[in-house]
mmCIF file of C-alpha atoms in Angstrom:
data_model
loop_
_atom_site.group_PDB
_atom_site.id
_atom_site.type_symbol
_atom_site.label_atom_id
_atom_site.label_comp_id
_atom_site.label_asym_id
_atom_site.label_seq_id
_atom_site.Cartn_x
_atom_site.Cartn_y
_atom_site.Cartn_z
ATOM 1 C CA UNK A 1 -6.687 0.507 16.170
ATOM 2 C CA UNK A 2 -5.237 1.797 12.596
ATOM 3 C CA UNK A 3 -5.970 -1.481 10.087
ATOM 4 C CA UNK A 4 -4.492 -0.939 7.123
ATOM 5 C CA UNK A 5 -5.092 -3.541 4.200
ATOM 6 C CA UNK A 6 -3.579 -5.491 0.887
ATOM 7 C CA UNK A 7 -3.487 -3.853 -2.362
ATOM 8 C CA UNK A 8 -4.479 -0.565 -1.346
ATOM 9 C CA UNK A 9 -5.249 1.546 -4.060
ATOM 10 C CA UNK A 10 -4.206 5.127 -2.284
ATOM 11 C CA UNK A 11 -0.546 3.254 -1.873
ATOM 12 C CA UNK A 12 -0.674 2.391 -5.536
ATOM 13 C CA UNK A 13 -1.756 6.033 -6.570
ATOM 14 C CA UNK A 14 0.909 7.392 -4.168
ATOM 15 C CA UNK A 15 3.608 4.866 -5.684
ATOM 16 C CA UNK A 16 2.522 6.156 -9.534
ATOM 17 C CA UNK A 17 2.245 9.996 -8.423
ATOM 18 C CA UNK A 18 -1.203 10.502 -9.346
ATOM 19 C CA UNK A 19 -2.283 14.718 -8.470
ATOM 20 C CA UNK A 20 -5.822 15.087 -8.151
ATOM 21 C CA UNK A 21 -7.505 17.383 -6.294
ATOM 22 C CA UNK A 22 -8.427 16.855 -2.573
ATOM 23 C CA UNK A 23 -6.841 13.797 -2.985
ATOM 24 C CA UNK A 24 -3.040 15.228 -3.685
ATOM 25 C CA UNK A 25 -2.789 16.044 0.510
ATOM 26 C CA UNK A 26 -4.243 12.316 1.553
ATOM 27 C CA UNK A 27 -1.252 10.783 -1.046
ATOM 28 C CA UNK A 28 1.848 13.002 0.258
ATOM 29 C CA UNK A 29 1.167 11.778 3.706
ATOM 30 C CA UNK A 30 1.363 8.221 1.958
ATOM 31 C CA UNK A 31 4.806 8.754 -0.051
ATOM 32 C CA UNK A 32 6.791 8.442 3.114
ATOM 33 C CA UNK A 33 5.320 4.980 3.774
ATOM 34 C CA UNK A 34 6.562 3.882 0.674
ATOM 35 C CA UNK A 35 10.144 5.401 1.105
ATOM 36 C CA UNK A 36 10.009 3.615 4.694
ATOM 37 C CA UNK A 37 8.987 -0.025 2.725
ATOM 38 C CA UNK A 38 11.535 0.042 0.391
ATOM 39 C CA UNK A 39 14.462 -0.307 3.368
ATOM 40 C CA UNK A 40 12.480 -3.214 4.475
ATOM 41 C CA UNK A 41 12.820 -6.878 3.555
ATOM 42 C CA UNK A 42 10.181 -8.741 1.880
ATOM 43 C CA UNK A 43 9.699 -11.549 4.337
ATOM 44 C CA UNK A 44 9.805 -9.032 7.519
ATOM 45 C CA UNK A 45 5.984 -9.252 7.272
ATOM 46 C CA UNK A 46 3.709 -12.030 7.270
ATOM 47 C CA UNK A 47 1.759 -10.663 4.169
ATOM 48 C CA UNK A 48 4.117 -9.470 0.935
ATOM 49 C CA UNK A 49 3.258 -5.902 0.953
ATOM 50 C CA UNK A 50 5.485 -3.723 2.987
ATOM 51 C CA UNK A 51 4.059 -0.259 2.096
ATOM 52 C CA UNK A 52 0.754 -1.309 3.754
ATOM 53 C CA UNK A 53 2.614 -2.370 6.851
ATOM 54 C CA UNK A 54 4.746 1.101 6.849
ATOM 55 C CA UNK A 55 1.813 3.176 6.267
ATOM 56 C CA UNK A 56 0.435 1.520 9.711
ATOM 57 C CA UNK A 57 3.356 2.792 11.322
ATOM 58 C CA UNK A 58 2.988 5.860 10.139
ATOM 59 C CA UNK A 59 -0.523 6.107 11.116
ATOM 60 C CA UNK A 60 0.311 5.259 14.785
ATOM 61 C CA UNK A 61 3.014 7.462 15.266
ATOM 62 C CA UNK A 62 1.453 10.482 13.813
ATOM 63 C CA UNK A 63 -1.574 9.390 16.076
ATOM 64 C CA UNK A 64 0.730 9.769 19.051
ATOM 65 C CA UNK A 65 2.115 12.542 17.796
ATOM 66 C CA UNK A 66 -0.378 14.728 16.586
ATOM 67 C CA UNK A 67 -2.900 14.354 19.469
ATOM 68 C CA UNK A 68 -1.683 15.618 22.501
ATOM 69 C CA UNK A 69 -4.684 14.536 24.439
ATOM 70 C CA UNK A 70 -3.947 11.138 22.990
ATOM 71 C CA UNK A 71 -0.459 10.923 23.560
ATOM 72 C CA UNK A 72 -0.690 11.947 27.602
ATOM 73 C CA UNK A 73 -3.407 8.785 27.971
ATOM 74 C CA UNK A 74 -1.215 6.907 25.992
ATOM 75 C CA UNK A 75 2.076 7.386 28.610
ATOM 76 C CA UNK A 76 -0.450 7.051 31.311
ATOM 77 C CA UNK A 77 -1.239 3.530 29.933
ATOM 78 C CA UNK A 78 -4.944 4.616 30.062
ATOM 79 C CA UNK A 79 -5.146 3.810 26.432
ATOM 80 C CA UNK A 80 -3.586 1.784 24.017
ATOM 81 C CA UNK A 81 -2.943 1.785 20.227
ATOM 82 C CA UNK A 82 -3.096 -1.220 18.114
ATOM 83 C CA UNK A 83 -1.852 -1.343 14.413
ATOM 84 C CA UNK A 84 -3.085 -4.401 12.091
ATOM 85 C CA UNK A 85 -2.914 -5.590 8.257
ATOM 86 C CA UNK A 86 -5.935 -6.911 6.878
ATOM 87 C CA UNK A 87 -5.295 -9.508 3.772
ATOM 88 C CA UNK A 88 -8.303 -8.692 1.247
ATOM 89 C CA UNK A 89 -7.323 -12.276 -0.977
ATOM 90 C CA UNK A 90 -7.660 -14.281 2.425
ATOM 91 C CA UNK A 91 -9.571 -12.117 4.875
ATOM 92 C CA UNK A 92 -6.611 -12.800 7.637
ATOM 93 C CA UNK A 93 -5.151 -10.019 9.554
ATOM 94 C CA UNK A 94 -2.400 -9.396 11.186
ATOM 95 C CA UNK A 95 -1.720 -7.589 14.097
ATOM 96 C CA UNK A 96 1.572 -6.967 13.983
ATOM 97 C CA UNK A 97 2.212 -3.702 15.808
ATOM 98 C CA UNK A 98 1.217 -3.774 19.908
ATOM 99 C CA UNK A 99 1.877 -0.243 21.350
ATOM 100 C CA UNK A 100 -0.686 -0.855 24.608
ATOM 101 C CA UNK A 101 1.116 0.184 27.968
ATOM 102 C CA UNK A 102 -0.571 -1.586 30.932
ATOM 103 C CA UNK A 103 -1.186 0.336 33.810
ATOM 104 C CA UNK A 104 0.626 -1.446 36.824
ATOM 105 C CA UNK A 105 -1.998 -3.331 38.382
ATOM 106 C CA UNK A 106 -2.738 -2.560 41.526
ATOM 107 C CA UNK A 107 -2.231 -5.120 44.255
ATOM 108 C CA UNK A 108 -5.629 -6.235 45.158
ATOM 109 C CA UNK A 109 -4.592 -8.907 47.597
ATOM 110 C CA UNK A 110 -1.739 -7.266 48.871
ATOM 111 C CA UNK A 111 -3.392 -8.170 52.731
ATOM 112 C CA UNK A 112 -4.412 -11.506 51.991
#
């Protein structure tokens, strides 16, 4: 599961720019969330904050992606990948983003 919340301050530093140290790699991988966001519409999420919701996606792709131990469970439907929102004003979250294959199950009554 990738759970990504409200008011995130990396997404804020990202949006402003901020260079600092270690922390310059962590915010590039950010800045395309925030490009993604902006072709988004406001109410396409339950919660009003699009760049936390793109940055999710981002995270699960580049899970699937990077890993390829990951990504041949994954097609197997051995493993799934969940991606969520967290709310910190109301503590709700929202799993928005459902990428679990199922196996197909295998008949267990097929004789009966």
């Amino acid at each position: 599961m990738v759970l990504g919340h409200t008011e995130c301050g990396a997404i804020k530093s990202a949006k402003e720019g901020v260079k600092d140290g270690h922390i310059t790699a962590l915010l590039d991988r950010i800045r395309p969330s925030i490009a993604k966001a902006m072709l988004k519409d406001e109410d396409d999420h339950i919660f009003n904050d699009n760049a936390a919701y793109a940055n999710v996606e981002n995270s699960l792709e580049e899970i699937l992606t990077r890993s390829e131990i990951v990504n041949e469970l994954f097609k197997k439907g051995e493993i799934g990948i969940i991606g969520g929102v967290y709310n910190i004003e109301t503590g709700q979250v929202d799993f928005f983003k459902n990428l679990t294959k199922r196996k197909k199950e295998i008949k267990l009554f097929a004789n009966s």
